[in-house]
XYZ file of C-alpha atoms in Angstrom:
739
model
C -6.031 22.562 26.028
C -6.131 25.372 23.409
C -6.439 24.954 19.790
C -5.122 28.240 18.966
C -2.403 29.760 20.924
C -1.747 33.476 20.909
C 0.592 35.001 23.484
C -0.504 38.493 22.652
C -3.599 39.820 20.739
C -2.984 40.729 17.249
C -4.397 44.258 16.430
C -5.919 45.170 13.039
C -5.577 41.628 11.929
C -6.991 40.928 8.534
C -9.907 38.338 8.639
C -8.620 34.715 7.699
C -8.309 31.259 9.185
C -8.737 31.213 12.874
C -5.641 28.967 13.353
C -3.444 30.958 10.864
C -1.329 32.947 13.293
C -0.609 29.598 15.348
C 0.408 27.688 12.011
C 2.699 30.486 10.561
C 4.435 31.408 14.016
C 4.991 27.759 14.913
C 3.189 27.984 18.157
C 0.810 25.384 16.828
C 1.875 21.748 17.626
C 1.594 18.756 15.467
C 1.708 15.258 16.772
C 5.412 14.790 16.836
C 5.950 18.308 18.325
C 4.636 17.889 21.868
C 7.061 17.869 24.815
C 6.308 14.943 26.898
C 8.418 14.246 29.979
C 10.611 11.245 29.943
C 9.804 10.148 26.326
C 11.764 7.635 24.423
C 11.714 6.816 20.801
C 10.755 3.981 18.478
C 11.991 3.094 15.102
C 10.086 0.533 12.721
C 12.185 -2.295 11.246
C 10.394 -3.693 8.171
C 10.631 -7.079 6.583
C 13.111 -7.414 3.638
C 10.919 -9.950 1.735
C 7.489 -9.364 0.217
C 6.018 -12.839 1.418
C 6.804 -15.746 3.653
C 7.170 -16.442 7.321
C 9.823 -15.103 10.049
C 11.933 -17.925 11.274
C 14.188 -16.156 13.619
C 15.286 -12.569 14.737
C 18.922 -11.541 15.155
C 19.001 -8.793 17.798
C 22.238 -9.075 19.652
C 24.082 -6.330 17.615
C 21.243 -3.940 17.936
C 20.990 -4.622 21.754
C 24.339 -3.686 22.344
C 23.810 -0.034 21.069
C 23.932 2.316 23.940
C 20.527 3.689 24.825
C 18.358 0.835 23.561
C 15.698 -0.089 25.990
C 13.967 -2.946 24.349
C 13.301 -4.391 20.963
C 9.637 -5.783 20.609
C 8.752 -8.358 18.093
C 6.009 -10.908 17.699
C 7.777 -13.052 20.256
C 7.913 -10.618 23.115
C 5.466 -7.819 22.700
C 2.486 -6.904 25.110
C -0.588 -8.704 23.940
C -3.388 -6.660 22.263
C -6.474 -8.499 23.591
C -8.284 -8.408 20.312
C -5.389 -10.243 18.686
C -5.144 -13.176 21.197
C -6.055 -15.750 18.612
C -6.849 -16.325 14.898
C -10.580 -16.073 15.489
C -10.496 -13.083 17.448
C -8.055 -11.278 14.902
C -10.825 -12.156 12.132
C -13.340 -10.447 14.342
C -11.290 -7.382 15.484
C -11.896 -5.484 12.176
C -8.048 -4.741 11.845
C -6.576 -6.332 8.871
C -3.001 -6.508 9.851
C -2.253 -8.057 13.302
C 0.985 -6.221 13.630
C 3.562 -8.063 15.845
C 1.096 -10.684 16.398
C 1.971 -12.912 13.397
C 4.974 -14.524 11.910
C 3.617 -14.282 8.544
C 4.755 -11.553 5.866
C 2.535 -10.084 3.357
C 4.542 -7.285 1.943
C 8.134 -5.907 1.749
C 8.496 -3.328 4.471
C 5.920 -4.769 6.709
C 6.721 -3.908 10.353
C 8.302 -7.003 12.028
C 10.042 -5.292 15.064
C 10.280 -1.927 16.861
C 13.440 -0.638 18.523
C 12.919 1.436 21.525
C 15.894 3.637 22.716
C 16.642 6.730 24.747
C 17.194 8.883 21.550
C 16.176 8.848 18.012
C 19.609 8.411 16.815
C 20.357 5.394 18.981
C 16.942 3.828 17.954
C 17.635 4.345 14.105
C 21.257 3.038 14.258
C 20.055 0.094 16.295
C 17.108 -0.628 14.022
C 19.641 -0.795 11.024
C 21.413 -3.700 12.819
C 18.078 -5.725 13.262
C 17.934 -8.681 10.841
C 15.854 -11.684 10.469
C 15.750 -15.080 8.987
C 12.752 -16.008 6.690
C 11.200 -18.844 4.868
C 10.363 -17.133 1.624
C 6.973 -17.865 -0.284
C 6.145 -16.985 -3.939
C 4.812 -13.458 -4.413
C 2.976 -11.271 -6.975
C 2.971 -7.380 -7.065
C 2.389 -7.348 -10.963
C -1.197 -5.771 -11.415
C -0.945 -5.615 -15.204
C -0.493 -9.079 -15.900
C -2.670 -10.366 -13.150
C -5.836 -8.406 -13.616
C -7.019 -10.141 -16.959
C -7.521 -13.457 -15.374
C -9.637 -11.953 -12.465
C -13.326 -12.248 -13.161
C -15.605 -9.363 -12.724
C -18.885 -9.183 -10.688
C -21.841 -7.138 -10.919
C -21.986 -4.096 -8.589
C -25.107 -1.987 -7.912
C -28.494 -2.390 -9.430
C -28.585 -2.949 -13.342
C -30.761 -0.549 -15.066
C -32.537 -1.743 -18.291
C -30.578 -4.266 -20.504
C -27.384 -4.344 -22.498
C -29.551 -5.473 -25.454
C -31.542 -2.345 -25.524
C -28.691 -0.357 -26.719
C -26.851 -3.062 -28.912
C -27.555 -1.058 -32.034
C -26.545 2.429 -30.903
C -25.717 4.635 -33.698
C -22.646 5.781 -31.989
C -20.484 3.917 -29.408
C -17.121 4.757 -27.613
C -15.428 1.610 -26.212
C -12.088 1.916 -24.662
C -9.848 0.670 -21.830
C -8.201 3.148 -19.224
C -5.411 2.828 -16.865
C -4.290 4.669 -13.669
C -1.088 4.053 -11.823
C -0.601 3.501 -8.259
C -0.467 6.975 -6.443
C 0.619 7.874 -2.868
C -0.841 10.525 -0.578
C 2.332 12.268 0.659
C 1.188 14.882 2.964
C 3.977 17.166 4.099
C 3.615 15.952 7.708
C 4.630 12.478 8.291
C 2.411 10.296 10.595
C 3.682 10.278 14.166
C 2.243 9.035 17.561
C 3.330 9.668 21.033
C 1.721 7.232 23.370
C 1.824 7.311 27.169
C 0.104 4.895 29.687
C -1.161 7.526 32.309
C -2.118 4.493 34.614
C -2.622 0.864 33.926
C -5.930 1.338 32.522
C -5.589 5.002 30.934
C -3.978 5.811 27.711
C -3.176 9.066 26.227
C -2.061 9.799 22.603
C -0.757 12.572 20.218
C -1.526 11.230 16.913
C -1.563 12.521 13.388
C -5.161 11.496 12.209
C -8.339 12.780 10.655
C -10.600 11.566 13.615
C -9.649 11.513 17.208
C -12.728 9.577 18.021
C -12.076 6.907 15.417
C -8.716 6.231 17.026
C -10.118 6.342 20.463
C -12.863 3.780 19.375
C -10.417 1.531 17.684
C -7.999 1.370 20.542
C -10.928 0.769 22.734
C -12.086 -2.100 20.786
C -8.598 -3.642 20.287
C -7.558 -3.344 23.905
C -10.960 -4.041 25.243
C -11.036 -0.912 27.608
C -13.621 1.753 27.909
C -13.267 4.465 25.468
C -13.457 7.106 28.134
C -10.025 5.841 29.358
C -8.343 6.774 26.136
C -7.650 10.504 25.241
C -6.546 11.356 21.842
C -5.157 14.604 20.767
C -4.863 15.656 17.009
C -4.897 19.603 17.083
C -2.988 20.322 13.876
C -2.801 18.087 10.984
C -0.435 18.625 8.043
C -2.391 17.114 5.383
C -4.396 13.963 5.158
C -6.079 13.434 1.821
C -7.581 10.125 3.476
C -4.214 8.752 4.730
C -5.326 9.837 8.253
C -8.820 8.160 8.176
C -7.568 4.810 9.610
C -5.684 3.637 12.435
C -2.510 2.261 10.931
C 0.067 -0.514 12.514
C 2.465 2.237 13.815
C -0.087 3.488 16.123
C -0.533 0.150 17.689
C 3.159 -0.503 17.800
C 3.553 2.741 19.817
C 1.001 1.864 22.337
C 2.535 -1.505 22.769
C 5.936 -0.090 23.175
C 4.667 2.288 25.825
C 3.253 -0.580 27.701
C 6.479 -2.594 27.467
C 8.723 0.035 28.749
C 6.266 1.835 30.848
C 7.265 5.115 29.553
C 6.004 7.486 26.774
C 7.126 6.566 23.426
C 7.228 8.430 20.150
C 7.273 6.957 16.721
C 7.393 9.101 13.651
C 7.379 7.391 10.082
C 10.139 8.297 7.759
C 9.434 9.360 4.330
C 9.928 6.027 2.792
C 7.824 4.425 5.271
C 4.962 6.836 4.100
C 5.175 5.096 0.694
C 4.264 1.690 2.387
C 2.652 2.027 5.675
C -0.304 4.616 5.522
C -2.175 3.648 2.223
C -2.338 4.881 -1.341
C -4.711 5.134 -4.179
C -4.651 1.683 -5.936
C -3.769 0.959 -9.467
C -6.651 0.694 -11.554
C -7.779 -0.711 -14.975
C -11.229 0.383 -16.454
C -13.214 -0.572 -19.621
C -16.137 1.988 -20.527
C -18.539 1.498 -23.199
C -21.164 4.166 -23.839
C -23.597 4.499 -26.652
C -25.796 7.482 -27.912
C -28.192 7.891 -30.636
C -27.584 10.237 -33.477
C -28.978 13.262 -31.441
C -26.499 12.647 -28.633
C -28.895 11.096 -26.097
C -27.066 8.659 -24.070
C -28.704 5.200 -24.439
C -26.491 2.996 -22.376
C -23.218 2.315 -20.466
C -21.095 -0.584 -19.332
C -18.629 0.306 -16.967
C -15.974 -2.297 -15.722
C -13.118 -1.795 -13.288
C -10.513 -3.637 -11.359
C -8.114 -2.224 -8.854
C -5.210 -3.620 -6.811
C -5.360 -4.471 -2.996
C -3.310 -6.326 -0.369
C -3.598 -9.990 0.161
C -4.567 -9.430 3.756
C -7.152 -6.497 3.099
C -10.674 -6.307 1.626
C -10.472 -2.674 0.538
C -13.063 -1.795 -2.221
C -12.753 1.468 -4.269
C -16.083 1.735 -5.899
C -14.756 3.088 -9.073
C -17.889 2.436 -11.145
C -20.178 4.359 -8.846
C -19.927 7.781 -10.563
C -21.417 6.322 -13.832
C -24.650 5.327 -12.074
C -25.503 8.853 -10.960
C -23.882 11.619 -13.174
C -25.979 11.351 -16.364
C -29.527 10.331 -17.474
C -28.633 6.995 -19.038
C -31.643 4.386 -19.121
C -29.575 1.257 -19.413
C -26.610 1.003 -17.059
C -24.281 -1.911 -16.102
C -21.459 -1.813 -13.691
C -19.076 -4.578 -12.788
C -15.918 -4.541 -10.427
C -13.115 -6.814 -9.039
C -10.143 -6.576 -6.994
C -6.615 -7.880 -7.743
C -4.791 -9.223 -4.478
C -1.082 -8.312 -4.503
C 1.831 -8.609 -1.983
C 1.821 -4.946 -1.318
C 0.509 -2.911 1.776
C -3.032 -1.954 2.081
C -4.717 0.907 -0.133
C -7.115 3.272 1.316
C -9.318 6.142 0.388
C -7.294 9.009 -1.299
C -9.221 12.332 -2.039
C -12.037 11.585 -4.015
C -11.781 7.740 -3.723
C -13.376 5.722 -6.340
C -15.105 8.448 -8.157
C -11.924 10.342 -8.870
C -10.693 7.185 -10.614
C -14.078 6.291 -12.197
C -14.497 9.946 -13.560
C -11.279 9.583 -15.490
C -12.722 6.549 -17.722
C -16.124 8.017 -17.692
C -15.388 11.567 -18.690
C -12.780 10.536 -21.228
C -15.177 8.067 -22.927
C -17.829 10.813 -23.243
C -15.163 12.975 -24.909
C -14.389 10.259 -27.321
C -18.023 10.052 -28.104
C -18.433 13.719 -28.692
C -15.879 13.511 -31.284
C -17.801 10.750 -33.145
C -20.951 12.753 -32.950
C -19.193 15.982 -33.865
C -20.900 17.490 -30.951
C -19.443 20.000 -28.793
C -18.506 18.157 -25.308
C -20.226 20.984 -23.303
C -23.407 20.623 -25.047
C -23.439 16.843 -24.905
C -23.001 16.989 -21.247
C -25.702 19.531 -20.815
C -28.008 17.499 -22.751
C -27.528 14.252 -20.630
C -26.892 15.539 -17.123
C -29.221 14.019 -14.551
C -29.909 17.233 -12.540
C -33.434 16.426 -11.220
C -33.406 12.818 -10.323
C -30.571 10.465 -9.005
C -30.721 7.889 -11.706
C -29.436 5.283 -9.271
C -31.985 5.642 -6.376
C -34.729 7.386 -8.346
C -34.820 10.031 -5.607
C -35.101 13.779 -6.548
C -31.801 15.512 -5.847
C -32.238 18.070 -2.969
C -30.337 20.426 -5.294
C -28.154 19.768 -8.190
C -26.884 22.708 -10.244
C -24.156 20.984 -12.176
C -25.722 22.360 -15.351
C -25.054 25.927 -14.240
C -21.395 24.852 -13.241
C -20.846 23.785 -16.983
C -22.538 26.886 -18.462
C -20.411 29.314 -16.209
C -17.194 27.419 -16.455
C -17.528 27.514 -20.415
C -18.204 31.107 -20.218
C -15.378 31.850 -17.937
C -12.778 30.171 -20.058
C -14.410 31.474 -23.232
C -14.979 27.964 -24.500
C -17.049 28.948 -27.436
C -14.429 31.489 -28.802
C -11.173 29.577 -28.390
C -12.027 25.971 -28.329
C -11.594 24.269 -31.797
C -13.599 21.284 -32.760
C -10.781 20.098 -34.816
C -7.879 18.465 -33.021
C -4.380 19.686 -33.516
C -5.562 22.865 -35.283
C -4.017 25.450 -33.098
C -0.332 26.019 -32.688
C 1.807 28.799 -31.060
C 5.375 28.136 -32.404
C 6.248 24.677 -31.238
C 3.199 24.512 -28.924
C -0.065 22.775 -29.638
C -2.858 24.325 -27.804
C -5.996 22.471 -26.703
C -9.036 22.848 -24.530
C -10.704 20.129 -22.437
C -13.517 19.644 -19.885
C -14.951 17.203 -17.494
C -17.552 16.920 -14.651
C -17.226 15.643 -11.278
C -19.761 14.621 -8.717
C -19.462 13.391 -5.071
C -22.256 12.415 -2.806
C -22.995 15.139 -0.037
C -22.939 13.218 3.060
C -23.810 14.395 6.589
C -23.002 12.507 9.964
C -24.050 12.799 13.519
C -21.885 15.158 15.418
C -21.964 17.109 18.729
C -20.653 20.584 19.473
C -20.368 22.733 22.657
C -20.207 26.418 23.485
C -18.374 27.793 26.691
C -18.716 31.373 27.619
C -16.323 33.295 29.882
C -17.286 36.202 32.024
C -15.902 38.626 29.655
C -18.377 37.435 26.999
C -15.885 35.477 25.097
C -17.067 31.988 23.814
C -15.369 28.874 22.794
C -17.091 26.692 20.285
C -15.619 23.205 20.690
C -15.722 19.652 19.126
C -13.612 16.541 18.728
C -13.518 16.901 14.960
C -9.959 17.559 13.727
C -9.405 20.370 11.204
C -7.071 18.814 8.430
C -6.488 22.061 6.799
C -9.690 22.414 5.207
C -10.775 25.300 7.377
C -13.388 23.780 9.515
C -12.398 25.829 12.462
C -12.964 28.967 10.622
C -16.167 27.654 9.235
C -17.347 26.942 12.822
C -16.474 30.347 13.884
C -18.400 31.904 10.958
C -21.469 29.848 11.609
C -21.535 30.684 15.419
C -21.029 34.505 14.342
C -23.893 34.336 11.762
C -26.188 32.460 14.274
C -25.416 34.524 17.507
C -24.145 37.834 16.237
C -21.202 37.738 18.687
C -18.130 39.383 17.038
C -15.728 36.968 15.513
C -12.811 38.241 17.824
C -14.925 36.965 20.704
C -15.290 33.519 19.317
C -12.568 30.975 19.858
C -12.605 27.396 18.393
C -11.203 24.285 20.317
C -11.069 20.903 18.413
C -9.121 17.854 17.821
C -9.409 16.301 21.229
C -11.424 13.130 22.125
C -12.458 14.877 25.422
C -14.391 17.390 23.467
C -18.060 16.721 22.190
C -17.827 13.555 20.062
C -17.711 14.010 16.188
C -16.891 11.782 13.181
C -13.568 12.027 11.205
C -12.865 14.742 8.872
C -12.960 13.228 5.455
C -15.165 12.370 2.475
C -16.062 16.224 2.252
C -18.579 15.653 5.050
C -16.747 17.605 7.947
C -18.355 20.989 7.676
C -21.689 19.777 6.545
C -21.674 17.601 9.695
C -20.341 20.198 11.874
C -22.585 23.031 10.723
C -25.765 21.412 11.845
C -23.982 20.648 15.330
C -22.758 24.225 15.665
C -26.263 25.577 14.853
C -27.852 23.295 17.442
C -25.373 24.232 20.135
C -26.095 28.036 19.138
C -29.777 27.387 19.708
C -29.094 25.517 22.947
C -26.888 28.258 24.198
C -29.516 30.864 23.348
C -32.170 28.977 25.451
C -29.432 28.760 28.385
C -28.831 32.546 28.413
C -32.618 33.160 28.294
C -33.003 30.789 31.447
C -30.089 32.519 33.123
C -30.911 36.105 32.241
C -34.389 35.595 33.670
C -32.898 35.447 37.046
C -31.733 38.959 36.510
C -35.010 40.200 34.753
C -38.107 38.221 34.428
C -38.823 39.455 31.049
C -36.389 36.701 29.695
C -38.406 33.936 31.400
C -40.877 33.385 28.563
C -38.986 35.055 25.778
C -38.398 33.489 22.417
C -34.770 32.601 22.451
C -34.499 33.886 18.808
C -35.153 37.365 19.949
C -32.131 37.547 22.383
C -29.429 39.984 20.927
C -25.833 39.440 21.865
C -23.904 42.658 22.577
C -20.380 43.417 23.703
C -21.308 43.394 27.231
C -24.382 41.574 27.557
C -27.791 40.611 26.136
C -30.775 42.484 25.084
C -34.121 41.583 23.567
C -35.367 42.601 20.127
C -38.831 43.115 21.727
C -40.155 44.520 25.096
C -37.958 47.629 25.073
C -34.519 46.014 24.707
C -34.180 45.391 28.492
C -30.384 44.842 28.565
C -28.599 42.486 30.948
C -24.959 42.463 31.365
C -22.799 39.289 31.439
C -21.363 40.440 34.652
C -25.067 40.183 36.258
C -25.845 36.957 34.548
C -22.642 35.411 35.988
C -23.206 36.933 39.353
C -26.640 36.318 39.988
C -26.341 32.626 38.988
C -23.153 32.144 40.684
C -21.218 30.844 37.769
C -17.677 30.876 36.641
C -18.624 29.530 33.125
C -21.714 28.909 30.942
C -21.549 25.623 29.196
C -23.809 24.005 26.845
C -23.600 21.036 24.437
C -25.879 19.776 21.424
C -25.908 16.983 18.936
C -27.380 17.069 15.463
C -27.364 14.722 12.595
C -29.232 13.641 9.392
C -32.867 12.751 9.530
C -35.885 11.841 7.418
C -34.589 14.206 4.536
C -32.171 11.388 3.541
C -35.149 9.029 2.780
C -36.815 11.668 0.643
C -33.856 13.198 -1.290
C -30.520 12.296 -2.852
C -27.729 14.623 -2.021
C -24.540 15.513 -4.199
C -21.973 18.194 -4.756
C -20.790 18.829 -8.275
C -18.061 20.497 -10.221
C -17.118 21.352 -13.907
C -13.539 21.629 -14.806
C -11.967 23.410 -17.868
C -8.476 23.566 -18.836
C -6.258 25.005 -21.397
C -3.105 23.172 -22.218
C 0.067 23.634 -24.273
C 1.788 20.535 -25.575
C 5.258 20.902 -26.945
C 5.476 19.231 -30.441
C 9.136 18.311 -30.083
C 9.653 17.268 -26.197
C 6.214 16.077 -25.507
C 5.979 18.322 -22.413
C 2.521 19.377 -21.272
C 1.876 22.683 -19.608
C -1.382 23.531 -18.263
C -1.952 26.981 -18.965
C -5.366 27.676 -17.409
C -7.748 26.025 -15.175
C -11.436 27.019 -14.420
C -13.354 25.094 -11.877
C -16.993 26.041 -10.946
C -18.513 24.285 -8.084
C -22.000 23.611 -6.792
C -21.662 22.983 -3.193
C -24.479 24.551 -1.545
C -24.077 27.666 0.732
C -20.187 28.617 0.914
C -19.731 29.306 4.530
C -16.070 30.677 4.035
C -15.316 31.675 0.321
C -11.402 32.057 0.777
C -11.170 28.659 2.490
C -13.393 26.963 -0.075
C -11.574 28.396 -2.972
C -8.311 27.166 -1.343
C -9.867 23.613 -0.987
C -10.752 23.646 -4.930
C -7.411 24.724 -5.816
C -5.440 22.231 -3.819
C -7.676 19.445 -5.173
C -7.233 20.650 -8.619
C -3.507 20.649 -8.227
C -3.834 17.035 -7.078
C -5.824 16.312 -10.153
C -2.867 17.755 -12.183
C -0.667 15.199 -10.451
C -2.935 12.338 -11.270
C -3.048 13.384 -14.827
C 0.483 14.149 -15.626
C 3.121 13.220 -13.038
C 2.087 10.856 -10.135
C 3.187 7.240 -10.519
C 4.497 4.864 -7.878
C 6.523 2.303 -9.518
C 6.811 -1.315 -8.422
C 9.655 -3.782 -8.978
C 8.043 -6.985 -9.963
C 11.228 -9.053 -9.186
C 11.966 -7.752 -5.981
C 8.418 -7.242 -4.829
C 8.657 -3.619 -3.542
C 8.000 -0.012 -4.516
C 10.487 2.035 -6.258
C 11.484 5.551 -5.661
C 10.040 5.772 -2.182
C 11.169 9.472 -1.671
C 10.046 12.910 -2.975
C 13.014 12.926 -5.536
C 11.559 9.706 -7.265
C 7.743 10.491 -6.763
C 6.721 13.349 -8.764
C 3.802 15.418 -7.698
C 3.066 18.958 -9.031
C 4.537 22.063 -7.424
C 3.780 25.806 -7.857
C 5.539 25.899 -11.264
C 3.542 23.186 -12.650
C -0.021 24.949 -12.059
C -1.597 28.182 -13.093
C -3.562 30.535 -10.983
C -6.756 28.572 -10.581
C -10.144 30.442 -11.598
C -12.505 29.076 -8.964
C -16.023 29.985 -8.517
C -19.260 28.838 -6.812
C -22.843 28.581 -7.765
C -23.462 29.330 -3.942
C -27.272 28.228 -3.872
C -27.887 26.708 -0.414
C -29.368 23.278 0.021
C -32.136 23.768 2.655
C -32.465 20.056 3.222
C -29.093 18.935 3.961
C -28.361 20.811 7.113
C -29.255 24.244 8.765
C -26.479 26.102 7.103
C -27.303 24.676 3.544
C -23.673 23.924 2.993
C -22.546 20.836 1.261
C -19.043 19.341 1.078
C -16.726 20.332 -1.720
C -13.132 19.064 -1.019
C -13.531 15.896 -3.221
C -15.261 17.543 -6.222
C -12.185 19.794 -6.831
C -10.161 16.579 -8.027
C -12.927 14.571 -9.480
C -12.818 15.128 -13.037
C -9.781 17.124 -13.134
C -7.523 14.339 -14.743
C -9.960 13.530 -17.642
C -10.221 17.295 -18.348
C -6.640 17.495 -18.827
C -6.517 14.296 -21.101
C -9.284 15.692 -23.033
C -7.409 18.978 -23.601
C -4.394 17.038 -24.645
C -6.350 15.268 -27.254
C -7.878 18.380 -28.591
C -4.343 19.898 -28.656
C -2.565 16.962 -30.479
C -5.196 14.533 -31.842
C -3.516 11.961 -29.775
C -5.952 9.742 -27.326
C -3.885 9.045 -24.346
C -5.791 6.674 -22.043
C -3.181 5.683 -19.288
C -2.302 8.212 -16.513
C 0.107 9.776 -15.864
C 0.400 11.200 -19.353
C 4.190 11.715 -19.458
C 6.166 13.339 -22.221
C 7.228 9.880 -23.513
C 3.833 8.806 -23.800
C 2.775 11.923 -25.836
C 5.812 11.366 -28.268
C 5.294 7.832 -28.820
C 1.435 7.958 -29.118
């Protein structure tokens, strides 16, 4: 396999993403684009009711369509061993036993899969499949349901509520966020083929091939080594690719049924219901301060929607426990079960939603105190100790982010303390800011290095690159550690046959892989020293760190260089390839320190007095994420995340029909996310100080903090511009006018 396909070398190519040429020329293959011999096509049929039981299927008309091979339902599908009975289903860890139940939990739930020779035949036949149901009562109304759901404590309470009951200044308000959908450009797709009775191969759009491999191994009760999963290129994930969704299982079952490769590609409407979303949420934040602006206590409560068949928890209040020095803190949460499909992680899960309530409440408090929001945060940021664990932060330069961001947007010069005091014609001008924080995770991962006779190396791992620049980061790290020119370093990833690695998500990808690549580089140096010693005994007892890699071979920094060519190394050792692997992961440092990435976001908005239109005129984001391995890709990550934050703040809202029990506007015409015209050029900068404890590269994840805090920064700027405090997202023009 080859992650990067180039038919001809490109001369004088500007340095950029290692997969860039493959993507822009179309030679890079996404999941649905692989050509597999004898493939047929599957199309999912969804339920037409939101709750109940299937009494009968009506398939005769669909079966008469030319080219239809089979229609699988819960009555005639191959059995998934882990779904053999109710007890095993509960133990399987898979919340929806697709095609293994007659129960319907949400409208659009997969109830059948039509398999045909062509996509057109399968699509037409699927339109003819109907079912008779015994319908049950249903509920999809979060707003009227959540008040009756009791809250429960989450996390350890610090201090007491009584300790700050007489706080001089208190902000106390409720905040709401509507249901949002990931909507990556690439729809989810799977091609499955049973290579033999007990061997399976999949091309799948996902954020972690080993996770897919492990899940299918568990469900089918077959060795993971017998399952190969390929996900070389991913057209956006945002969290939707972190789970194995029902369509993957259906594709595998279909291939088993017809004994041929089967391809299933979700339609855009199905993307709204079958691969997760950010759940609708309610929050109540009460925060108190003394007359000098020192935070005394906080009560942060939240509720969010979930499916009746799933136990997803968002963790919305977590950010309030670690961002600021608050001696008294209490957090409570609850979930609200609805007849909707299951939500999942969406970029910055939990903390992104929680930051909206927290950072807006702090902004409200700043106006009560008549204190600059920048100074109020600087005064209260917990940059030395994690308040929740009491561990010292390994590094935390969020205060520097705030100071630099304020300077970059010229906050002191242009932001006015009095709301609604600056106008440009019909436009009201305002400035807002907010902070974001995300735990800096690191997992165990493996990487390999293979060298060819010409001195070219391939750095390999199973981890996918979901567009975050992981492949380029791996190349940069290998170059920094070995000195081999970048044009001699290739990258292979996104295949479960490569060295194992966790999923790409939660801003842990490069933090995890950097350690693995460094470990592989160290192992490679040892191997080269061993092999070179066959040619020249001077290498036998050399410190591997003293080896220098050149264009044609290796040399020593000591002992008079003593060059050895790659040609001699391969010939004397009778080798065709040099291959090493290494594994790296977190260690005792996790017991000693707390780890985080942080960001400060500043925005300037223009609000039209007559139409209520909000235009974000300027964005400044300053990020603390340790050492930045690739400046260009890192800035791209923050820019993309910031635009996602604009969507959360101003446009994104998945409506639900309470009477029919379904989502409304399940297409890109009805669901509005920001486009280029909605966003300014984003001023991104980094603190860039390495975290020497987190991994050998000193790099921390940064994808999540680009969105965490962006929505409240916009909302706070709107208040500064208009004097109207809007606490319900998205902030659409009608809400501005009616406030």
